[in-house]
Tab-separated table of C-alpha atoms and ligand atoms in Angstrom:
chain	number	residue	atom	x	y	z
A	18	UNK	CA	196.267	106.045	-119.602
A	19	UNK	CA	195.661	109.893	-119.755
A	20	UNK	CA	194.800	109.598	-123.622
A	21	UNK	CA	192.385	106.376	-122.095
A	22	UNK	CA	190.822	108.724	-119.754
A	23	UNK	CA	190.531	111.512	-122.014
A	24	UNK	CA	189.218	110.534	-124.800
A	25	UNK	CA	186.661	107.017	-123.627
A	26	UNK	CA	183.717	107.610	-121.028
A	27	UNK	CA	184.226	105.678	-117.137
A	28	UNK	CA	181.200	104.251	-117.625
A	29	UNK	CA	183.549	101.291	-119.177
A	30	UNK	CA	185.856	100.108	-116.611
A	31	UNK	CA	189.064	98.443	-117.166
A	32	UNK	CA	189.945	96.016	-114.806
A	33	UNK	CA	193.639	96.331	-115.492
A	34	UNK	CA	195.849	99.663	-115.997
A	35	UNK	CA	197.419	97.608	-119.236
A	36	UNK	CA	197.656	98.457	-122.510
A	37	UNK	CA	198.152	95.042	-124.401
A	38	UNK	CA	200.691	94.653	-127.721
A	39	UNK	CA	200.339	91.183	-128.203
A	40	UNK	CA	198.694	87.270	-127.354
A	41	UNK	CA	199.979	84.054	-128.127
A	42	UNK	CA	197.842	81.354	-126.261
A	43	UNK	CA	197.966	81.718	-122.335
A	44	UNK	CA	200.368	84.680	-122.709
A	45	UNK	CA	200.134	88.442	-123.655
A	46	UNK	CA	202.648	91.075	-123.709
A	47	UNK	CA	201.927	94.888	-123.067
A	48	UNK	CA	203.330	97.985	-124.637
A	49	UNK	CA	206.077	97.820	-122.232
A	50	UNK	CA	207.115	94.434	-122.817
A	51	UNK	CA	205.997	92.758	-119.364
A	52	UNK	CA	204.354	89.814	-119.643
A	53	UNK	CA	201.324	88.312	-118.405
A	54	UNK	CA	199.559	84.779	-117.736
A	55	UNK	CA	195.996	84.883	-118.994
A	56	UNK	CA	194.150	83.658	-116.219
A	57	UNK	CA	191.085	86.210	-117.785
A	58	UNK	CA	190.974	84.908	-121.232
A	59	UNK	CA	189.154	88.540	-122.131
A	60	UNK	CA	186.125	87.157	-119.864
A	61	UNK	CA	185.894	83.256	-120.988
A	62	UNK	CA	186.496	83.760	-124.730
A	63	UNK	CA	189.543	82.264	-125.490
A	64	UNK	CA	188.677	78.509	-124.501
A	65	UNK	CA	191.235	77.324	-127.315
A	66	UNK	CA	193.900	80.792	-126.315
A	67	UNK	CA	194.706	83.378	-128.345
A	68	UNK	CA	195.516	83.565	-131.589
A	69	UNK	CA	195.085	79.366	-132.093
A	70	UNK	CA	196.928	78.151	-135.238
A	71	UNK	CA	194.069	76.490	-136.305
A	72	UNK	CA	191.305	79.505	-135.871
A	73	UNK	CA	193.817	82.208	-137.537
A	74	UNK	CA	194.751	80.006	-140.608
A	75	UNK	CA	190.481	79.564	-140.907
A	76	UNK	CA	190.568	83.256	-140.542
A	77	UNK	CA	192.864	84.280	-142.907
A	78	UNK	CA	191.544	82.021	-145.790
A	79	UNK	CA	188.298	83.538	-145.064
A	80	UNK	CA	189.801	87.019	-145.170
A	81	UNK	CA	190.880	86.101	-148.553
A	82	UNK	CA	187.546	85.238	-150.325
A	83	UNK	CA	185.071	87.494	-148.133
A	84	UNK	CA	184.920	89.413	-144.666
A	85	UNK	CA	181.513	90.946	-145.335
A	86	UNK	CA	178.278	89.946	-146.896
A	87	UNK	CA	175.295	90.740	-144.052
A	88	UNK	CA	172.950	86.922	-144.790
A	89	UNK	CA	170.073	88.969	-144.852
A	90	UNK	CA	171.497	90.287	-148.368
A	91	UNK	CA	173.056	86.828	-149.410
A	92	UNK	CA	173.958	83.730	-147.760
A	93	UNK	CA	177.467	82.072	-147.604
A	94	UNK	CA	178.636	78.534	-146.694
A	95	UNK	CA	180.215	79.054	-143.133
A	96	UNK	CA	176.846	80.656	-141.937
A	97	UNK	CA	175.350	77.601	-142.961
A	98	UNK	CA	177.903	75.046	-142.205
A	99	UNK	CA	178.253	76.252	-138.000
A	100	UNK	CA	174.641	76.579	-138.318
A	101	UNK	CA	174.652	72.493	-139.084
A	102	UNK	CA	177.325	71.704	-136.142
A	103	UNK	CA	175.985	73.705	-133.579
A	104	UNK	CA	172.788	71.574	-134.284
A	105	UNK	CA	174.313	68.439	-134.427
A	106	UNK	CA	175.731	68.738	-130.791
A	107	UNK	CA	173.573	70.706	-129.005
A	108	UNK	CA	171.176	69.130	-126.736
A	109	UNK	CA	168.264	70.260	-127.813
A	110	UNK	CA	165.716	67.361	-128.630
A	111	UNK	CA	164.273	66.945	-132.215
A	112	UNK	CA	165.218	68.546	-135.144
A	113	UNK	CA	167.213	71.834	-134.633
A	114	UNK	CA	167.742	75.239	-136.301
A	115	UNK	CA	170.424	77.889	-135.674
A	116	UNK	CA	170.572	81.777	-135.945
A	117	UNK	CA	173.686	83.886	-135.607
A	118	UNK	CA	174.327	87.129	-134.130
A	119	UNK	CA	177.300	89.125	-132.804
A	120	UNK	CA	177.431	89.730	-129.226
A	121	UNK	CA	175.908	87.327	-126.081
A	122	UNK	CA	173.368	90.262	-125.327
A	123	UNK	CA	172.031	90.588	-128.898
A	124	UNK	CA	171.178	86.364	-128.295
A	125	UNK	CA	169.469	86.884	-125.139
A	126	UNK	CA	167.123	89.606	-127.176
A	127	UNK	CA	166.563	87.695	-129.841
A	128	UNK	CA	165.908	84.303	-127.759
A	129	UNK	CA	163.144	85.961	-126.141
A	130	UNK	CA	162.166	87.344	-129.256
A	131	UNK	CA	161.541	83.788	-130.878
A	132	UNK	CA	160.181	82.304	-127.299
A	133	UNK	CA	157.432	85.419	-126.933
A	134	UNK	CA	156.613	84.587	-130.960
A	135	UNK	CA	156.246	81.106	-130.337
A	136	UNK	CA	154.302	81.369	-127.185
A	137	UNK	CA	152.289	84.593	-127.708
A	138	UNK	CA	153.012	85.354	-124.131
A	139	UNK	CA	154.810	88.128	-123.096
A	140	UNK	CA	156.646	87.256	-119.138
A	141	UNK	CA	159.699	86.121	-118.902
A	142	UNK	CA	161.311	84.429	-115.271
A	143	UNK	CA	164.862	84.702	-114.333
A	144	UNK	CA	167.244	84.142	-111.636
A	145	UNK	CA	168.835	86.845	-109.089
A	146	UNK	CA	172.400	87.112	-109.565
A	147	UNK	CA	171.977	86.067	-112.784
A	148	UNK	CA	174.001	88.065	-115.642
A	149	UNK	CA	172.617	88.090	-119.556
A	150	UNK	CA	173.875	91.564	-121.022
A	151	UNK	CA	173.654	94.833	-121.064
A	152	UNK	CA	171.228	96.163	-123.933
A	153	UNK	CA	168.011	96.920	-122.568
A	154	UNK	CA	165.823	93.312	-122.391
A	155	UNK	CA	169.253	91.681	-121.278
A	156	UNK	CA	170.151	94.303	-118.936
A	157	UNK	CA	166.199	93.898	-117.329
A	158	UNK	CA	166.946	90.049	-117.085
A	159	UNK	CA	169.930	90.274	-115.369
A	160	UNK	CA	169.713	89.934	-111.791
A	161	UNK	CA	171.858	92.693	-109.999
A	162	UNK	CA	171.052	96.452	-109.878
A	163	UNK	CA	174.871	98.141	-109.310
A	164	UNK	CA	176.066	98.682	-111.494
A	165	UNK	CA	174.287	97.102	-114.223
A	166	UNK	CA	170.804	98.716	-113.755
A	167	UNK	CA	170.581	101.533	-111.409
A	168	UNK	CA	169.900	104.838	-113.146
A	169	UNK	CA	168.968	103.126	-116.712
A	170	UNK	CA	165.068	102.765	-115.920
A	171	UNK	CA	162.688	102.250	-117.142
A	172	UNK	CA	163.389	99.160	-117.903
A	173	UNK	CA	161.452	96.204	-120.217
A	174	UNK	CA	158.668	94.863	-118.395
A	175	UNK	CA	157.672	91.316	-117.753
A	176	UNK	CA	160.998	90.629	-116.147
A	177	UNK	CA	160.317	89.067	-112.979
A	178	UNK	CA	163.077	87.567	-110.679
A	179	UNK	CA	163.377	84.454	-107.975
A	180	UNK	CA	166.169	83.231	-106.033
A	181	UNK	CA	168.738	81.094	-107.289
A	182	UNK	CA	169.468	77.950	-105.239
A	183	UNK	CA	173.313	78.849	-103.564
A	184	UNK	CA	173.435	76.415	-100.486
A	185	UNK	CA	176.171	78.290	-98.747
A	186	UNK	CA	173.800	81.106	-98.615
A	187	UNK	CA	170.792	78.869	-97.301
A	188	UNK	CA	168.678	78.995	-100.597
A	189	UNK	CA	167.622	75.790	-101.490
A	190	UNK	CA	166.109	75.017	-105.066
A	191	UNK	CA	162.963	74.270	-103.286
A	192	UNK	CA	162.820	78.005	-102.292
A	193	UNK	CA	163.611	79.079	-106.007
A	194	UNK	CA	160.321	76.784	-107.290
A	195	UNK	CA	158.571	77.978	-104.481
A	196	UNK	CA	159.389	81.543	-105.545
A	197	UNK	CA	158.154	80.499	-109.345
A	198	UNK	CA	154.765	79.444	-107.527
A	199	UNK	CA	154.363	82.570	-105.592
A	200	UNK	CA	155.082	84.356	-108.870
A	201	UNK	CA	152.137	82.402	-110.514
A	202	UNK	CA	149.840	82.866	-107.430
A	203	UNK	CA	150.381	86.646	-107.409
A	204	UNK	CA	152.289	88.267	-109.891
A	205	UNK	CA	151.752	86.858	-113.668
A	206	UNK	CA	149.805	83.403	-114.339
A	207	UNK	CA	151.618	81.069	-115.619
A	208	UNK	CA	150.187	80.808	-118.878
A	209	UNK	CA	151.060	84.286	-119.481
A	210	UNK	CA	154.957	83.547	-119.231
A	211	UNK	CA	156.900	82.844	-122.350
A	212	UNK	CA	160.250	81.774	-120.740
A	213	UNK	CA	162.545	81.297	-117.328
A	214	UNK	CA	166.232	81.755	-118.538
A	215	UNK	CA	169.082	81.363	-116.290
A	216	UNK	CA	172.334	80.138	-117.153
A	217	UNK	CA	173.948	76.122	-116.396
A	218	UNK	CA	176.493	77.788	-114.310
A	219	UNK	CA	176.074	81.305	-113.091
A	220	UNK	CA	178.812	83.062	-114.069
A	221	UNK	CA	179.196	87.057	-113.077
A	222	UNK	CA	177.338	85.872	-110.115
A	223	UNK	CA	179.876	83.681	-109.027
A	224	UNK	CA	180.121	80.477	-110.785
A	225	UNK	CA	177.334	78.976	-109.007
A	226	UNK	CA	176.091	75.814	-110.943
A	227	UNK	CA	172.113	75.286	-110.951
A	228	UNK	CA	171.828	72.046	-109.213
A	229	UNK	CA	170.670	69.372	-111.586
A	230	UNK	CA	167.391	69.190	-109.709
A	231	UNK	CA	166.612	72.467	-110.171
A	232	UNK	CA	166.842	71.904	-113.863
A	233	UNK	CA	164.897	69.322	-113.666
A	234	UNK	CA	162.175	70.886	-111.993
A	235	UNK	CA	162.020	74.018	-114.445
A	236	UNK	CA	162.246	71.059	-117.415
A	237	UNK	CA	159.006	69.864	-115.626
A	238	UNK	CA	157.599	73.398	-114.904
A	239	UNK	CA	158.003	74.218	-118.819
A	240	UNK	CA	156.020	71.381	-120.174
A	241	UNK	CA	153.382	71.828	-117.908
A	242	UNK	CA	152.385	75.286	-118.569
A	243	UNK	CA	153.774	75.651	-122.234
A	244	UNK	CA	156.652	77.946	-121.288
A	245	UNK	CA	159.988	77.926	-122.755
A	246	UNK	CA	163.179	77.001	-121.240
A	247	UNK	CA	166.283	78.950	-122.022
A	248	UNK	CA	169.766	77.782	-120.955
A	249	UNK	CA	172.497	80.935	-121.524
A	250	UNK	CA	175.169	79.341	-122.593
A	251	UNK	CA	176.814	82.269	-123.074
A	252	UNK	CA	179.921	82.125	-120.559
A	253	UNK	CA	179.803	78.218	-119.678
A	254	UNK	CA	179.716	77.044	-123.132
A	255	UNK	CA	182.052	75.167	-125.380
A	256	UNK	CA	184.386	72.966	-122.929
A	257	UNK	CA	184.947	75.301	-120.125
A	258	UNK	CA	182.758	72.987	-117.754
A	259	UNK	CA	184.296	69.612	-118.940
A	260	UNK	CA	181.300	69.295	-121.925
A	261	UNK	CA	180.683	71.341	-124.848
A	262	UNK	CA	177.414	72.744	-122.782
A	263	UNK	CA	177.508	73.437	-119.536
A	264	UNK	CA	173.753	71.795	-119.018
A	265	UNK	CA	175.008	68.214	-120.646
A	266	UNK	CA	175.809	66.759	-116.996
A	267	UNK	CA	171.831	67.684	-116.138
A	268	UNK	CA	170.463	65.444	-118.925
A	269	UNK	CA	168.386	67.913	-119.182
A	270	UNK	CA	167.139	69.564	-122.521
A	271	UNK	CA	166.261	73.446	-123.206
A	272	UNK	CA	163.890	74.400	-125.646
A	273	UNK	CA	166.570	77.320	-127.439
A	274	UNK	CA	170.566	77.764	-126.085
A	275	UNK	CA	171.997	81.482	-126.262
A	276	UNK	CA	176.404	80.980	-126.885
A	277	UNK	CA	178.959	83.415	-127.405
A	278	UNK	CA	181.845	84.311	-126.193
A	279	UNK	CA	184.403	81.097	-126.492
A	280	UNK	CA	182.520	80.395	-129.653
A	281	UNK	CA	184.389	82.017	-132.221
A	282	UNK	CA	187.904	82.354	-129.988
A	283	UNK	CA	188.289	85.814	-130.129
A	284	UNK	CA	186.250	86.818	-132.546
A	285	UNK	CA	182.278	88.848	-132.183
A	286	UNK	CA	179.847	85.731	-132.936
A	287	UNK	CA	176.960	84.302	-130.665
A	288	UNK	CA	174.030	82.681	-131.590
A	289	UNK	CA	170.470	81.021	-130.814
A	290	UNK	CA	170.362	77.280	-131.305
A	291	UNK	CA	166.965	75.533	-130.689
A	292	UNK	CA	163.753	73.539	-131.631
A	293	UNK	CA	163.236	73.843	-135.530
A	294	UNK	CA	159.605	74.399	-134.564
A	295	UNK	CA	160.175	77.410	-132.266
A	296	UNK	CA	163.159	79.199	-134.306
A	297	UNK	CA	160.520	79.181	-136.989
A	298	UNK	CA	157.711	80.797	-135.147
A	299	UNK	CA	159.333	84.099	-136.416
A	300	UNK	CA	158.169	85.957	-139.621
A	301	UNK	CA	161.235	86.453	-142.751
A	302	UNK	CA	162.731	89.887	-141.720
A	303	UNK	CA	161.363	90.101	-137.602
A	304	UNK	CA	165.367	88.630	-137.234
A	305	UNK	CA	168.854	89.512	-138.061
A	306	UNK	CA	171.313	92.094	-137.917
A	307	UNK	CA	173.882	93.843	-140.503
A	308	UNK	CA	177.215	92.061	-138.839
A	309	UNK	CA	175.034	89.168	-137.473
A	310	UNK	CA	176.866	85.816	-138.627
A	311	UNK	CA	179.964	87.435	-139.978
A	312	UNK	CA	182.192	85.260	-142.380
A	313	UNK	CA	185.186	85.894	-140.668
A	314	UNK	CA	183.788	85.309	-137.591
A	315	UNK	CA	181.965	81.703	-138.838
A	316	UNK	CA	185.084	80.976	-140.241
A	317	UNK	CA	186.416	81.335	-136.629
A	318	UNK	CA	183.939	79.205	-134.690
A	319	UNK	CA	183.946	76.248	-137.226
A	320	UNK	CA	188.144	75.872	-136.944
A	321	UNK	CA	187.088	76.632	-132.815
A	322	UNK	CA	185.097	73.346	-132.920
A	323	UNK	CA	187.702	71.372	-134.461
A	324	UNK	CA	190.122	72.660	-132.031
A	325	UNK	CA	187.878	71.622	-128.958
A	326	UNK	CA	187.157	67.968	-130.704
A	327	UNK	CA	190.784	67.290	-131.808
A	328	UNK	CA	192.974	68.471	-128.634
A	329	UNK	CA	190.111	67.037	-126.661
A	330	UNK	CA	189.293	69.993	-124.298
A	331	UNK	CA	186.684	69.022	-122.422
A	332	UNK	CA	188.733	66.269	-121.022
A	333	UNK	CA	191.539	68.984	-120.251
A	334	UNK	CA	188.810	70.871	-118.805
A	335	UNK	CA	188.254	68.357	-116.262
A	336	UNK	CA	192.197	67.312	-115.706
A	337	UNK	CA	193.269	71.037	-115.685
A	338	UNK	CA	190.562	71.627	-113.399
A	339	UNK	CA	191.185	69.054	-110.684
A	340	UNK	CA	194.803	70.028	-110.944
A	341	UNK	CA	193.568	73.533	-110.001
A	342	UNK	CA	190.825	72.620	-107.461
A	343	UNK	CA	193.096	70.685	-105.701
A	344	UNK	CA	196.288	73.043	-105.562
A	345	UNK	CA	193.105	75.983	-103.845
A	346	UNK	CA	192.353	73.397	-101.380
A	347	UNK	CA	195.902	72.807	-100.519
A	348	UNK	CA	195.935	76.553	-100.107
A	349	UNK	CA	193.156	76.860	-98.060
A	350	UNK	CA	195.118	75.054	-95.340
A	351	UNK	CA	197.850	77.977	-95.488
A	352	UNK	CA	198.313	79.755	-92.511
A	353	UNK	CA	200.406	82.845	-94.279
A	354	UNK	CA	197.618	82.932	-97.053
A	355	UNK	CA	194.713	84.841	-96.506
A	356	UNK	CA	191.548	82.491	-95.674
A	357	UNK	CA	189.974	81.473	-98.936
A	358	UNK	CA	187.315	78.775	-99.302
A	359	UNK	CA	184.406	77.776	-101.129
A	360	UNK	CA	186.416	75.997	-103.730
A	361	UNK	CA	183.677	75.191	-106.624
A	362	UNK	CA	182.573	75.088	-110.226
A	363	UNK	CA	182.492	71.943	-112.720
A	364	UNK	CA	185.316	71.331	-114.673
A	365	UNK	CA	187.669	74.412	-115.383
A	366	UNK	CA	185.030	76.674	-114.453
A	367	UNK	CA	186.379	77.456	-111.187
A	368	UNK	CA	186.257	79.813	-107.771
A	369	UNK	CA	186.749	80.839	-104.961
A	370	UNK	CA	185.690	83.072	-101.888
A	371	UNK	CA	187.976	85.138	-99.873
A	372	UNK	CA	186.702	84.847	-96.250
A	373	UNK	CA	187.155	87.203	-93.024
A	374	UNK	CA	188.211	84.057	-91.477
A	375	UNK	CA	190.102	80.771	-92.317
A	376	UNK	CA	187.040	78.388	-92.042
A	377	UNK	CA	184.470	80.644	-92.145
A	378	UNK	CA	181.648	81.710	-94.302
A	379	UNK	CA	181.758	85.575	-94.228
A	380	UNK	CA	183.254	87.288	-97.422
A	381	UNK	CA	185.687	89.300	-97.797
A	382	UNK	CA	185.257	91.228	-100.875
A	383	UNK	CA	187.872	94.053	-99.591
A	384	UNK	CA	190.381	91.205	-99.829
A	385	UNK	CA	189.691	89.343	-103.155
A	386	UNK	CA	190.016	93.515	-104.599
A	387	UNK	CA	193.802	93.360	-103.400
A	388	UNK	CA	194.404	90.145	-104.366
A	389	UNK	CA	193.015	90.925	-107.917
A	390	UNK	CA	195.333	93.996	-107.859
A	391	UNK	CA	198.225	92.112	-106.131
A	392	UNK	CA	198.244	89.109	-109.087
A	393	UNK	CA	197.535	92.096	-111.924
A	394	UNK	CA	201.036	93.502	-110.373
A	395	UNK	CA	202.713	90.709	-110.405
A	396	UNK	CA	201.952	89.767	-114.080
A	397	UNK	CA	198.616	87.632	-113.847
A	398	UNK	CA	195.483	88.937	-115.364
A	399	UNK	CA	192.570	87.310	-113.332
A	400	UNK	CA	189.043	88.678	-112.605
A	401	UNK	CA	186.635	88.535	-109.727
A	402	UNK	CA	182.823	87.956	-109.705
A	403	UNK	CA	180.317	86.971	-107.204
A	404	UNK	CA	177.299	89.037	-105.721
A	405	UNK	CA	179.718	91.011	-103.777
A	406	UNK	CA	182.955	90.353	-105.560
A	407	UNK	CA	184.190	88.436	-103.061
A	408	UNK	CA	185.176	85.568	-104.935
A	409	UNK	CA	187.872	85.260	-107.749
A	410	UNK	CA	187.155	83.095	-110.986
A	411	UNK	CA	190.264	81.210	-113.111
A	412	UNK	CA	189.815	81.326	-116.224
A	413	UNK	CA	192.453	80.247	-118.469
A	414	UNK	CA	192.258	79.213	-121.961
A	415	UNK	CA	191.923	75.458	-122.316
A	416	UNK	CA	195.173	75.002	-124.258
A	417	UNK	CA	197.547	76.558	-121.880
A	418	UNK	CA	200.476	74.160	-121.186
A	419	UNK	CA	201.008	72.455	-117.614
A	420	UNK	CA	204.130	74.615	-116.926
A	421	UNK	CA	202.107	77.806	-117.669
A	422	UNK	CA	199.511	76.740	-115.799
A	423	UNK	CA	201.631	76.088	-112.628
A	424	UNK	CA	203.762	79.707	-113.131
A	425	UNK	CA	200.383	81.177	-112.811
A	426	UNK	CA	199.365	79.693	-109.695
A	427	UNK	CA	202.513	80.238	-108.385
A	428	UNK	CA	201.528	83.903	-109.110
A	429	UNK	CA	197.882	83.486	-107.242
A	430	UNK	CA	199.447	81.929	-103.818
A	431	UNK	CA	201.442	84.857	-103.805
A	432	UNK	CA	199.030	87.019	-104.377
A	433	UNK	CA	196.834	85.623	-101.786
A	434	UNK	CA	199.929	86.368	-99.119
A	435	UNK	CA	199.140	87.641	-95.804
A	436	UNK	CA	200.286	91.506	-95.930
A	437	UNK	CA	203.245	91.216	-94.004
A	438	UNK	CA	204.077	87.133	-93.969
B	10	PMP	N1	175.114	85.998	-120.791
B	10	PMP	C1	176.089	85.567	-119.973
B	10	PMP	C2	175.883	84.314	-119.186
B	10	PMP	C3	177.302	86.275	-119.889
B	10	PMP	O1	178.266	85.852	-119.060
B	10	PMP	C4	177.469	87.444	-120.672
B	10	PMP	C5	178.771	88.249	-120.637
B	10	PMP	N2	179.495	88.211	-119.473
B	10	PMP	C6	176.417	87.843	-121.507
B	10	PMP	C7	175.269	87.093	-121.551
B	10	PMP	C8	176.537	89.067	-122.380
B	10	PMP	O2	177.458	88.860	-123.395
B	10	PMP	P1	178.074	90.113	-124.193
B	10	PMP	O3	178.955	90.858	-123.235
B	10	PMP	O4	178.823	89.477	-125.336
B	10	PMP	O5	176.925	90.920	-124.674
């Protein structure tokens, strides 16, 4: 930890005071042998665990032939062949095309890229409390100042933000579409925006789902003025909600999808998938990047996607889920626990509030901190989120066995222990 501090700037925190050795699906071991359940899953990457059978023999083959070719200098066949799957089941109507990056913030950029190209329009609407990245036109989108934006201005312009619908707060989706109209009315016309983003599921914001009618709406809002509709996929993606995308449920289509994260288990790949006619509106050279689309990586995602068909993980999703949804309500009711509620989140994308009071609404942000601290202790790596970080998210890998599973909530309720009961 002193060579940590030394030598690497604060500006990137590290939620734990670990240093890890090694992973093996739900597990991980640090460098002084403890272990830990993954309840973290390095921030909803490892859908399928670490180290799956499946991706690393995919990996190592690929190691074998080629880790390193950049596709703007010459193409290779797992590029191409993820590009053809991820088509195949995303929901995107019509005929769709695929481009490859590395990280979730380089797809945000470059999905605004293609929707400002194919619109000519420059504006771009998002949600408040929403998270997309970092880099600059991500870290502009995203909807939280501290500590993602304070002190980096100026940011991108165009960027304009409107509530997003949280009913326990009082914001209903007709004050988010009322918002968009007020934006319209006095801020930028409507035919100036290229796109309203906002993720399925928000996810650093608290796993708040977008009610399906609000996804309607914005379907409706988009094909009236010409504006297109991007669903970040980025964190909800690839089974965690019970469906490969988190939007399926909604029926409703986007015109492009930014992924990431549980894409490639474990390894840097995200990607734009969306309507052949809009990935095209691009010129040959305005997109790319040296690493963008790596073999290895592809390699990665397309043993990934067998993984999620074969062991049938968005059914788990759903079973795992309910397991855990149920076992927080149960523990909700606990006297000697500290008052949680809130219980939400489709499939196994699921949290929960820590409250001042058992049955209450007021969060208690000071209390999910110990808890996080209290379950990193006892050998549980889990992470918070939420506007305040008052709630705490669960976010094991998809494969983890029932037994695991269980150890690790064992692990929460005692986490969640009254100091002093
Ligand atoms: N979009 C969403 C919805 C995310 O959750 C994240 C990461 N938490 C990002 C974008 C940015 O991804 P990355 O950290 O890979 O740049």
């Amino acid at each position: 930890m002193g060579r940590r501090k030394a030598s690497i700037p604060r500006g990137v925190g590290t939620a734990m005071g670990i240093f890890i050795d090694r992973a093996e699906n739900a597990e991980v071991w640090d460098v002084e042998g403890r272990r830990f359940i993954d309840f973290a899953s390095g921030i909803a990457v490892l859908n399928v665990g670490h180290r799956h059978p499946r991706v690393m023999e995919a990996v190592e083959q690929q190691l074998r032939r080629c880790t390193h070719a950049a596709f703007q200098v010459a193409g290779y066949d797992a590029y191409v062949a993820l590009a053809e799957r991820l088509n195949d089941i995303a929901p995107i109507e019509g005929p769709a095309k695929t481009i490859l990056f590395s990280t979730g913030a380089e797809a945000v950029e470059n999905a605004v890229k293609i929707a400002r190209a194919a619109t000519r329009r420059h504006a771009v609407i998002a949600f408040s409390g929403g998270f997309h990245g970092r880099s600059f036109m991500a870290m502009s989108l995203t909807g939280k100042t501290a500590p993602y934006k304070r002190g980096f201005g100026p940011l991108p312009g165009g960027v304009y933000h409107v509530p997003f619908p949280a009913a326990h707060k009082g914001i209903t989706v007709a004050d988010s579409l009322d918002a968009i109209e007020g934006l319209f009315k006095a801020d930028v016309a409507a035919e100036d925006v290229a796109a309203i983003i906002l993720e399925p599921v928000q996810g650093e914001g608290g796993f708040l789902p977008a009610p399906t009618e609000l996804l309607q709406a914005l379907r409706r809002l988009a094909d009236a003025h010409g504006i297109v509709l991007i669903a970040d996929e980025v964190q909800t993606g690839f089974a965690r909600t019970g469906r490969v995308f988190g939007i399926e449920p909604s029926g409703v289509k986007p015109d492009l999808i930014t992924v990431a994260k549980s894409l490639a288990g474990g390894f840097p790949l995200s990607g734009v998938i969306g309507r052949a006619e809009l990935m095209d509106a691009v010129e040959p050279g305005g997109l790319g990047g040296t690493y963008a689309g790596s073999p290895v990586a592809c390699a990665a995602a397309l043993a990934v996607l067998d993984v999620i068909q074969d062991e049938k993980l968005c059914e788990r999703a759903d079973v795992l889920g309910a397991r855990v949804a149920d076992r927080l309500r149960a523990l909700a009711q606990r006297e000697d626990l500290r008052p949680i509620g809130h219980v939400r989140g489709p499939g196994s994308m699921i949290a929960f509030d820590l409250l001042q009071e058992r049955g209450g609404t007021t969060p208690d942000p000071v209390a999910a901190r110990d808890v996080l601290q209290r379950a990193h202790a006892d050998g549980l790596m889990l992470l918070g989120c939420g506007s305040l970080g008052e709630s705490v998210r669960l976010l094991y890998p998809l494969t983890i066995p029932d037994e695991v599973l269980d150890e690790g909530l064992d692990l929460l309720e005692s986490a969640l222990r009254l100091p002093g009961a």
